[in-house]
């Protein structure tokens, strides 16, 4: 599969688009120049391939080692396609993987994968309790945003506790994540979010408070 994927992606490479994509990511990573629709079309034949959790994780690890950034996106696409094959035992491996060459693009997309794994069995949220305390900021960011889109199923106790825990941090991507998570929940429980922000005004950064209340003003 690796060889097939590499060959298909190489056939679609576009140097001009690669320059633009690399610039968008602050020239941190090389790109093939394969846009998302084309990449996902190439992967459509793999939706029905029977892959175990171990095979998926190995495949993701192998793709992640390739230099061009799109291969990490391919790994995330494949994990997402076969999300029902993944359980809580996969989460530590996914977190370890995303810490390699971490930036917001792979981190937030992997957060979406982890979101769906845990949503299938919310008792697995305990994995995020430890992730919240990890020394790596991107791991903490994933913990903070792992409930996005859960609507009224959001564990509000965890959401607000996580926000309080991370509030003192000065890192932009953490402050933004707190605001993002609160703003998402505010769509369903605006009064609770407003009360939380006002009660914690002394510890929340202006960025976090602004993001949390953005849709409520």
PDB file of N, CA, C and O in Angstrom, residues 4 17 22 28 33 56 68 84 108 115 121 126 130 132 136 141 155 163 171 175 187 196 208-209:
ATOM      1  N   UNK A   4       2.079   1.917  -3.456  1.00  0.00           N
ATOM      2  CA  UNK A   4       0.976   2.370  -4.311  1.00  0.00           C
ATOM      3  C   UNK A   4       0.616   3.822  -4.017  1.00  0.00           C
ATOM      4  O   UNK A   4       0.386   4.617  -4.934  1.00  0.00           O
ATOM      5  N   UNK A  17       2.000  24.506  -7.051  1.00  0.00           N
ATOM      6  CA  UNK A  17       1.144  24.445  -5.859  1.00  0.00           C
ATOM      7  C   UNK A  17       1.974  24.126  -4.626  1.00  0.00           C
ATOM      8  O   UNK A  17       1.668  24.590  -3.520  1.00  0.00           O
ATOM      9  N   UNK A  22       3.821  25.321   0.720  1.00  0.00           N
ATOM     10  CA  UNK A  22       4.948  25.439   1.638  1.00  0.00           C
ATOM     11  C   UNK A  22       4.992  26.836   2.256  1.00  0.00           C
ATOM     12  O   UNK A  22       5.253  26.982   3.463  1.00  0.00           O
ATOM     13  N   UNK A  28       8.110  25.556   6.515  1.00  0.00           N
ATOM     14  CA  UNK A  28       8.630  24.598   7.492  1.00  0.00           C
ATOM     15  C   UNK A  28       8.752  23.180   6.940  1.00  0.00           C
ATOM     16  O   UNK A  28       9.535  22.379   7.464  1.00  0.00           O
ATOM     17  N   UNK A  33       2.522  19.343  -3.491  1.00  0.00           N
ATOM     18  CA  UNK A  33       1.606  20.202  -4.231  1.00  0.00           C
ATOM     19  C   UNK A  33       0.327  19.490  -4.627  1.00  0.00           C
ATOM     20  O   UNK A  33      -0.297  19.831  -5.629  1.00  0.00           O
ATOM     21  N   UNK A  56      -3.092  -0.224  10.692  1.00  0.00           N
ATOM     22  CA  UNK A  56      -3.326   1.202  10.474  1.00  0.00           C
ATOM     23  C   UNK A  56      -2.246   2.047  11.144  1.00  0.00           C
ATOM     24  O   UNK A  56      -1.744   3.004  10.558  1.00  0.00           O
ATOM     25  N   UNK A  68       7.604  14.711   2.476  1.00  0.00           N
ATOM     26  CA  UNK A  68       6.575  15.671   2.059  1.00  0.00           C
ATOM     27  C   UNK A  68       5.384  15.641   3.013  1.00  0.00           C
ATOM     28  O   UNK A  68       4.913  14.582   3.429  1.00  0.00           O
ATOM     29  N   UNK A  84     -13.552   3.215  12.926  1.00  0.00           N
ATOM     30  CA  UNK A  84     -14.201   2.205  13.751  1.00  0.00           C
ATOM     31  C   UNK A  84     -13.260   1.082  14.152  1.00  0.00           C
ATOM     32  O   UNK A  84     -13.591   0.282  15.031  1.00  0.00           O
ATOM     33  N   UNK A 108      -4.264  19.500  14.652  1.00  0.00           N
ATOM     34  CA  UNK A 108      -5.710  19.685  14.715  1.00  0.00           C
ATOM     35  C   UNK A 108      -6.466  18.601  13.959  1.00  0.00           C
ATOM     36  O   UNK A 108      -7.568  18.205  14.348  1.00  0.00           O
ATOM     37  N   UNK A 115     -10.878  12.732  18.660  1.00  0.00           N
ATOM     38  CA  UNK A 115     -12.241  13.148  19.022  1.00  0.00           C
ATOM     39  C   UNK A 115     -13.237  12.036  18.705  1.00  0.00           C
ATOM     40  O   UNK A 115     -14.052  11.641  19.554  1.00  0.00           O
ATOM     41  N   UNK A 121     -16.816   6.061  22.818  1.00  0.00           N
ATOM     42  CA  UNK A 121     -16.826   5.528  24.175  1.00  0.00           C
ATOM     43  C   UNK A 121     -16.232   6.577  25.111  1.00  0.00           C
ATOM     44  O   UNK A 121     -15.032   6.612  25.340  1.00  0.00           O
ATOM     45  N   UNK A 126     -10.354   9.481  29.829  1.00  0.00           N
ATOM     46  CA  UNK A 126      -9.265   9.461  30.816  1.00  0.00           C
ATOM     47  C   UNK A 126      -7.905   9.608  30.118  1.00  0.00           C
ATOM     48  O   UNK A 126      -6.953  10.108  30.734  1.00  0.00           O
ATOM     49  N   UNK A 130      -4.536  12.649  31.137  1.00  0.00           N
ATOM     50  CA  UNK A 130      -3.073  12.591  31.211  1.00  0.00           C
ATOM     51  C   UNK A 130      -2.433  13.423  30.104  1.00  0.00           C
ATOM     52  O   UNK A 130      -1.382  14.031  30.310  1.00  0.00           O
ATOM     53  N   UNK A 132      -3.450  16.175  29.018  1.00  0.00           N
ATOM     54  CA  UNK A 132      -3.506  17.571  29.447  1.00  0.00           C
ATOM     55  C   UNK A 132      -2.270  17.976  30.242  1.00  0.00           C
ATOM     56  O   UNK A 132      -1.892  19.146  30.257  1.00  0.00           O
ATOM     57  N   UNK A 136       4.522  18.294  26.252  1.00  0.00           N
ATOM     58  CA  UNK A 136       4.435  18.775  24.880  1.00  0.00           C
ATOM     59  C   UNK A 136       3.179  19.618  24.686  1.00  0.00           C
ATOM     60  O   UNK A 136       2.065  19.168  24.959  1.00  0.00           O
ATOM     61  N   UNK A 141      -2.797  20.738  23.618  1.00  0.00           N
ATOM     62  CA  UNK A 141      -3.782  21.358  22.730  1.00  0.00           C
ATOM     63  C   UNK A 141      -4.834  20.327  22.289  1.00  0.00           C
ATOM     64  O   UNK A 141      -6.031  20.626  22.272  1.00  0.00           O
ATOM     65  N   UNK A 155     -18.631  16.939  27.938  1.00  0.00           N
ATOM     66  CA  UNK A 155     -18.394  16.822  29.379  1.00  0.00           C
ATOM     67  C   UNK A 155     -17.953  18.204  29.863  1.00  0.00           C
ATOM     68  O   UNK A 155     -16.781  18.555  29.810  1.00  0.00           O
ATOM     69  N   UNK A 163      -9.806  24.038  30.876  1.00  0.00           N
ATOM     70  CA  UNK A 163      -9.576  25.456  30.580  1.00  0.00           C
ATOM     71  C   UNK A 163      -8.882  26.144  31.753  1.00  0.00           C
ATOM     72  O   UNK A 163      -7.950  26.942  31.553  1.00  0.00           O
ATOM     73  N   UNK A 171       1.525  30.353  25.855  1.00  0.00           N
ATOM     74  CA  UNK A 171       1.645  29.881  24.483  1.00  0.00           C
ATOM     75  C   UNK A 171       0.386  30.198  23.677  1.00  0.00           C
ATOM     76  O   UNK A 171      -0.734  29.861  24.081  1.00  0.00           O
ATOM     77  N   UNK A 175      -3.648  29.133  24.318  1.00  0.00           N
ATOM     78  CA  UNK A 175      -4.683  30.141  24.601  1.00  0.00           C
ATOM     79  C   UNK A 175      -5.786  30.123  23.543  1.00  0.00           C
ATOM     80  O   UNK A 175      -6.975  30.247  23.856  1.00  0.00           O
ATOM     81  N   UNK A 187     -22.108  27.542  21.667  1.00  0.00           N
ATOM     82  CA  UNK A 187     -23.198  27.437  20.688  1.00  0.00           C
ATOM     83  C   UNK A 187     -24.393  26.709  21.284  1.00  0.00           C
ATOM     84  O   UNK A 187     -25.520  26.904  20.834  1.00  0.00           O
ATOM     85  N   UNK A 196     -18.584  31.256  32.996  1.00  0.00           N
ATOM     86  CA  UNK A 196     -17.238  30.747  33.224  1.00  0.00           C
ATOM     87  C   UNK A 196     -16.191  31.807  32.890  1.00  0.00           C
ATOM     88  O   UNK A 196     -15.248  32.027  33.661  1.00  0.00           O
ATOM     89  N   UNK A 208      -8.036  34.387  24.842  1.00  0.00           N
ATOM     90  CA  UNK A 208      -8.961  33.301  25.174  1.00  0.00           C
ATOM     91  C   UNK A 208     -10.372  33.823  25.397  1.00  0.00           C
ATOM     92  O   UNK A 208     -11.347  33.275  24.861  1.00  0.00           O
ATOM     93  N   UNK A 209     -10.505  34.868  26.196  1.00  0.00           N
ATOM     94  CA  UNK A 209     -11.826  35.430  26.483  1.00  0.00           C
ATOM     95  C   UNK A 209     -12.495  35.935  25.214  1.00  0.00           C
ATOM     96  O   UNK A 209     -13.701  35.723  24.996  1.00  0.00           O
TER      97      UNK A 209
END
